[in-house]
């Protein structure tokens, strides 16, 4: 599930993103298998998993202008050690300047990412469930920041050039 600021719902005016509707409210939209980004998510998972599961995605609208906070729930066979999962993520993202794997006991919040190109990730393990929480600023880490970051890589510039980390 993801919680998005009103800018995450797009630029077209809609009743649910109008200030008087969104203020002091927290509401789901396009839950289940109806969200337009679901095929992209499943395509990304298929690159890593030979038999990818069918995803259920439940986005919610937060009364804030920007940011996306997501929880991903991964069921594993048996139990898993939280610190081992954190170490795997830490090694995988060690050289990624905009990915911050948070230490034990810290949960990702919008404050970790808003107004930056950063993605903050926290890891929680409960029995056989890994809960990954991520926070991004959808107006920077979204398409705009991604375009600048990709351009930097294409032109062999430092990946962080022109971006707030």
PDB file of C-alpha atoms in Angstrom:
ATOM      1  CA  UNK A   1       0.000   0.000   0.000  1.00  0.00           C
ATOM      2  CA  UNK A   2       1.093   3.552  -0.694  1.00  0.00           C
ATOM      3  CA  UNK A   3       0.118   6.866   0.810  1.00  0.00           C
ATOM      4  CA  UNK A   4       0.518   9.759  -1.581  1.00  0.00           C
ATOM      5  CA  UNK A   5       0.305  13.505  -1.294  1.00  0.00           C
ATOM      6  CA  UNK A   6      -2.305  15.072  -3.553  1.00  0.00           C
ATOM      7  CA  UNK A   7       0.278  15.758  -6.284  1.00  0.00           C
ATOM      8  CA  UNK A   8       0.645  11.985  -6.686  1.00  0.00           C
ATOM      9  CA  UNK A   9      -2.910  11.783  -8.014  1.00  0.00           C
ATOM     10  CA  UNK A  10      -1.958  13.770 -11.118  1.00  0.00           C
ATOM     11  CA  UNK A  11      -2.422  17.327 -12.330  1.00  0.00           C
ATOM     12  CA  UNK A  12      -5.985  17.048 -13.595  1.00  0.00           C
ATOM     13  CA  UNK A  13      -8.448  18.590 -11.142  1.00  0.00           C
ATOM     14  CA  UNK A  14     -10.499  15.969  -9.327  1.00  0.00           C
ATOM     15  CA  UNK A  15     -12.945  16.295  -6.476  1.00  0.00           C
ATOM     16  CA  UNK A  16     -10.877  14.118  -4.116  1.00  0.00           C
ATOM     17  CA  UNK A  17      -7.733  16.258  -4.639  1.00  0.00           C
ATOM     18  CA  UNK A  18      -9.521  19.556  -4.112  1.00  0.00           C
ATOM     19  CA  UNK A  19      -8.287  21.111  -0.841  1.00  0.00           C
ATOM     20  CA  UNK A  20     -11.663  21.024   0.907  1.00  0.00           C
ATOM     21  CA  UNK A  21     -11.991  17.300   0.142  1.00  0.00           C
ATOM     22  CA  UNK A  22      -8.397  16.287   0.906  1.00  0.00           C
ATOM     23  CA  UNK A  23      -7.827  18.434   4.003  1.00  0.00           C
ATOM     24  CA  UNK A  24      -8.317  16.535   7.267  1.00  0.00           C
ATOM     25  CA  UNK A  25      -9.034  13.387   5.298  1.00  0.00           C
ATOM     26  CA  UNK A  26      -7.269  10.156   4.373  1.00  0.00           C
ATOM     27  CA  UNK A  27      -8.870   8.175   1.592  1.00  0.00           C
ATOM     28  CA  UNK A  28      -8.165   5.152  -0.611  1.00  0.00           C
ATOM     29  CA  UNK A  29      -8.428   5.326  -4.392  1.00  0.00           C
ATOM     30  CA  UNK A  30      -8.112   2.804  -7.226  1.00  0.00           C
ATOM     31  CA  UNK A  31      -7.522  -0.084  -4.817  1.00  0.00           C
ATOM     32  CA  UNK A  32      -7.117  -3.707  -5.842  1.00  0.00           C
ATOM     33  CA  UNK A  33      -5.905  -4.087  -9.423  1.00  0.00           C
ATOM     34  CA  UNK A  34      -7.124  -0.849 -11.018  1.00  0.00           C
ATOM     35  CA  UNK A  35      -4.178   1.543 -10.568  1.00  0.00           C
ATOM     36  CA  UNK A  36      -2.445   2.618 -13.780  1.00  0.00           C
ATOM     37  CA  UNK A  37       1.063   1.885 -12.439  1.00  0.00           C
ATOM     38  CA  UNK A  38       0.323  -1.739 -11.471  1.00  0.00           C
ATOM     39  CA  UNK A  39       1.618  -3.176 -14.791  1.00  0.00           C
ATOM     40  CA  UNK A  40       4.940  -1.339 -14.279  1.00  0.00           C
ATOM     41  CA  UNK A  41       5.284  -2.788 -10.779  1.00  0.00           C
ATOM     42  CA  UNK A  42       4.575  -6.300 -12.005  1.00  0.00           C
ATOM     43  CA  UNK A  43       7.018  -5.885 -14.894  1.00  0.00           C
ATOM     44  CA  UNK A  44       9.772  -4.833 -12.468  1.00  0.00           C
ATOM     45  CA  UNK A  45       9.108  -7.794 -10.171  1.00  0.00           C
ATOM     46  CA  UNK A  46       9.102 -10.197 -13.136  1.00  0.00           C
ATOM     47  CA  UNK A  47      12.719  -9.203 -13.847  1.00  0.00           C
ATOM     48  CA  UNK A  48      13.742 -10.578 -10.449  1.00  0.00           C
ATOM     49  CA  UNK A  49      11.268 -13.384  -9.839  1.00  0.00           C
ATOM     50  CA  UNK A  50      10.762 -16.344 -12.193  1.00  0.00           C
ATOM     51  CA  UNK A  51       7.184 -16.840 -10.985  1.00  0.00           C
ATOM     52  CA  UNK A  52       6.008 -13.387  -9.843  1.00  0.00           C
ATOM     53  CA  UNK A  53       2.990 -13.115  -7.574  1.00  0.00           C
ATOM     54  CA  UNK A  54      -0.121 -11.197  -8.555  1.00  0.00           C
ATOM     55  CA  UNK A  55       0.064  -7.833  -6.807  1.00  0.00           C
ATOM     56  CA  UNK A  56      -2.655  -6.049  -4.912  1.00  0.00           C
ATOM     57  CA  UNK A  57      -2.014  -2.321  -4.685  1.00  0.00           C
ATOM     58  CA  UNK A  58      -3.907   0.008  -2.356  1.00  0.00           C
ATOM     59  CA  UNK A  59      -2.980   3.665  -2.787  1.00  0.00           C
ATOM     60  CA  UNK A  60      -4.298   6.258  -0.338  1.00  0.00           C
ATOM     61  CA  UNK A  61      -4.471  10.025  -0.645  1.00  0.00           C
ATOM     62  CA  UNK A  62      -2.814  12.032   2.150  1.00  0.00           C
ATOM     63  CA  UNK A  63      -3.658  15.691   2.810  1.00  0.00           C
ATOM     64  CA  UNK A  64      -0.086  16.798   2.042  1.00  0.00           C
ATOM     65  CA  UNK A  65       1.166  18.352  -1.210  1.00  0.00           C
ATOM     66  CA  UNK A  66       3.973  15.900  -2.024  1.00  0.00           C
ATOM     67  CA  UNK A  67       5.562  12.619  -1.056  1.00  0.00           C
ATOM     68  CA  UNK A  68       4.804   8.919  -1.262  1.00  0.00           C
ATOM     69  CA  UNK A  69       5.143   6.546   1.684  1.00  0.00           C
ATOM     70  CA  UNK A  70       4.807   2.883   0.725  1.00  0.00           C
ATOM     71  CA  UNK A  71       4.699  -0.403   2.586  1.00  0.00           C
ATOM     72  CA  UNK A  72       5.528  -3.631   0.774  1.00  0.00           C
ATOM     73  CA  UNK A  73       4.733  -6.889   2.552  1.00  0.00           C
ATOM     74  CA  UNK A  74       6.819  -9.918   1.560  1.00  0.00           C
ATOM     75  CA  UNK A  75       5.917 -13.370   2.860  1.00  0.00           C
ATOM     76  CA  UNK A  76       8.877 -15.742   3.106  1.00  0.00           C
ATOM     77  CA  UNK A  77       9.100 -19.423   3.935  1.00  0.00           C
ATOM     78  CA  UNK A  78      10.026 -19.789   7.590  1.00  0.00           C
ATOM     79  CA  UNK A  79      11.472 -16.945   9.597  1.00  0.00           C
ATOM     80  CA  UNK A  80      14.115 -14.443   8.631  1.00  0.00           C
ATOM     81  CA  UNK A  81      16.539 -12.316  10.610  1.00  0.00           C
ATOM     82  CA  UNK A  82      15.826  -8.579  10.305  1.00  0.00           C
ATOM     83  CA  UNK A  83      19.472  -7.597  10.575  1.00  0.00           C
ATOM     84  CA  UNK A  84      20.417 -10.002   7.769  1.00  0.00           C
ATOM     85  CA  UNK A  85      17.755  -8.453   5.519  1.00  0.00           C
ATOM     86  CA  UNK A  86      19.044  -4.974   6.386  1.00  0.00           C
ATOM     87  CA  UNK A  87      22.625  -6.074   5.583  1.00  0.00           C
ATOM     88  CA  UNK A  88      21.552  -7.428   2.167  1.00  0.00           C
ATOM     89  CA  UNK A  89      19.776  -4.157   1.359  1.00  0.00           C
ATOM     90  CA  UNK A  90      22.710  -2.149   2.698  1.00  0.00           C
ATOM     91  CA  UNK A  91      25.174  -3.996   0.451  1.00  0.00           C
ATOM     92  CA  UNK A  92      22.886  -3.785  -2.584  1.00  0.00           C
ATOM     93  CA  UNK A  93      22.415  -0.017  -2.235  1.00  0.00           C
ATOM     94  CA  UNK A  94      25.866   0.817  -0.804  1.00  0.00           C
ATOM     95  CA  UNK A  95      26.963   2.779  -3.878  1.00  0.00           C
ATOM     96  CA  UNK A  96      23.592   4.331  -4.674  1.00  0.00           C
ATOM     97  CA  UNK A  97      23.838   7.983  -3.619  1.00  0.00           C
ATOM     98  CA  UNK A  98      20.092   8.567  -3.387  1.00  0.00           C
ATOM     99  CA  UNK A  99      19.066   5.381  -1.565  1.00  0.00           C
ATOM    100  CA  UNK A 100      19.294   5.449   2.227  1.00  0.00           C
ATOM    101  CA  UNK A 101      18.691   2.199   4.106  1.00  0.00           C
ATOM    102  CA  UNK A 102      17.789   3.301   7.610  1.00  0.00           C
ATOM    103  CA  UNK A 103      19.279   1.708  10.734  1.00  0.00           C
ATOM    104  CA  UNK A 104      17.352  -0.666  12.977  1.00  0.00           C
ATOM    105  CA  UNK A 105      14.574   1.015  14.913  1.00  0.00           C
ATOM    106  CA  UNK A 106      14.121   3.864  12.399  1.00  0.00           C
ATOM    107  CA  UNK A 107      11.053   3.859  10.168  1.00  0.00           C
ATOM    108  CA  UNK A 108      11.010   5.712   6.857  1.00  0.00           C
ATOM    109  CA  UNK A 109       8.851   8.846   6.915  1.00  0.00           C
ATOM    110  CA  UNK A 110       8.089  11.536   4.370  1.00  0.00           C
ATOM    111  CA  UNK A 111      10.422  13.847   6.312  1.00  0.00           C
ATOM    112  CA  UNK A 112      13.355  11.621   5.236  1.00  0.00           C
ATOM    113  CA  UNK A 113      12.690  12.347   1.565  1.00  0.00           C
ATOM    114  CA  UNK A 114      10.532  15.407   0.841  1.00  0.00           C
ATOM    115  CA  UNK A 115      12.370  18.102  -1.171  1.00  0.00           C
ATOM    116  CA  UNK A 116      15.170  15.646  -2.080  1.00  0.00           C
ATOM    117  CA  UNK A 117      15.902  13.008  -4.716  1.00  0.00           C
ATOM    118  CA  UNK A 118      16.346  10.488  -1.897  1.00  0.00           C
ATOM    119  CA  UNK A 119      14.509   7.229  -1.292  1.00  0.00           C
ATOM    120  CA  UNK A 120      14.561   6.226   2.377  1.00  0.00           C
ATOM    121  CA  UNK A 121      13.983   2.532   3.115  1.00  0.00           C
ATOM    122  CA  UNK A 122      13.288   0.921   6.463  1.00  0.00           C
ATOM    123  CA  UNK A 123      13.042  -2.787   7.158  1.00  0.00           C
ATOM    124  CA  UNK A 124      10.866  -4.519   9.719  1.00  0.00           C
ATOM    125  CA  UNK A 125      10.519  -8.272  10.126  1.00  0.00           C
ATOM    126  CA  UNK A 126       7.608  -9.912  11.894  1.00  0.00           C
ATOM    127  CA  UNK A 127       7.846 -13.702  11.859  1.00  0.00           C
ATOM    128  CA  UNK A 128       7.774 -14.713   8.203  1.00  0.00           C
ATOM    129  CA  UNK A 129       6.799 -11.261   6.893  1.00  0.00           C
ATOM    130  CA  UNK A 130       9.292  -8.647   5.746  1.00  0.00           C
ATOM    131  CA  UNK A 131       7.799  -5.145   5.756  1.00  0.00           C
ATOM    132  CA  UNK A 132       9.686  -2.695   3.564  1.00  0.00           C
ATOM    133  CA  UNK A 133       8.751   0.950   4.054  1.00  0.00           C
ATOM    134  CA  UNK A 134       9.953   3.521   1.550  1.00  0.00           C
ATOM    135  CA  UNK A 135       9.579   7.278   1.312  1.00  0.00           C
ATOM    136  CA  UNK A 136      10.169   9.476  -1.733  1.00  0.00           C
ATOM    137  CA  UNK A 137       9.293  12.940  -2.936  1.00  0.00           C
ATOM    138  CA  UNK A 138       7.226  12.158  -6.025  1.00  0.00           C
ATOM    139  CA  UNK A 139       7.867  15.619  -7.473  1.00  0.00           C
ATOM    140  CA  UNK A 140      11.647  15.156  -7.389  1.00  0.00           C
ATOM    141  CA  UNK A 141      12.354  11.415  -7.200  1.00  0.00           C
ATOM    142  CA  UNK A 142       9.460  10.933  -9.594  1.00  0.00           C
ATOM    143  CA  UNK A 143       9.843  11.567 -13.313  1.00  0.00           C
ATOM    144  CA  UNK A 144      11.726  14.895 -13.080  1.00  0.00           C
ATOM    145  CA  UNK A 145      14.545  13.754 -10.804  1.00  0.00           C
ATOM    146  CA  UNK A 146      14.707  10.427 -12.595  1.00  0.00           C
ATOM    147  CA  UNK A 147      15.162  12.231 -15.928  1.00  0.00           C
ATOM    148  CA  UNK A 148      18.020  14.370 -14.576  1.00  0.00           C
ATOM    149  CA  UNK A 149      19.671  11.364 -12.924  1.00  0.00           C
ATOM    150  CA  UNK A 150      19.417   9.294 -16.143  1.00  0.00           C
ATOM    151  CA  UNK A 151      20.768  12.195 -18.216  1.00  0.00           C
ATOM    152  CA  UNK A 152      23.745  12.449 -15.845  1.00  0.00           C
ATOM    153  CA  UNK A 153      24.482   8.747 -16.307  1.00  0.00           C
ATOM    154  CA  UNK A 154      24.063   8.942 -20.109  1.00  0.00           C
ATOM    155  CA  UNK A 155      26.484  11.873 -20.362  1.00  0.00           C
ATOM    156  CA  UNK A 156      28.910  10.264 -17.897  1.00  0.00           C
ATOM    157  CA  UNK A 157      28.433  13.030 -15.346  1.00  0.00           C
ATOM    158  CA  UNK A 158      28.379  12.442 -11.623  1.00  0.00           C
ATOM    159  CA  UNK A 159      24.987  10.865 -10.962  1.00  0.00           C
ATOM    160  CA  UNK A 160      24.206  13.487  -8.307  1.00  0.00           C
ATOM    161  CA  UNK A 161      24.823  16.567 -10.498  1.00  0.00           C
ATOM    162  CA  UNK A 162      21.956  19.026 -10.199  1.00  0.00           C
ATOM    163  CA  UNK A 163      20.046  16.909  -7.688  1.00  0.00           C
ATOM    164  CA  UNK A 164      19.431  17.377  -3.973  1.00  0.00           C
ATOM    165  CA  UNK A 165      20.420  14.289  -2.044  1.00  0.00           C
TER     166      UNK A 165
END
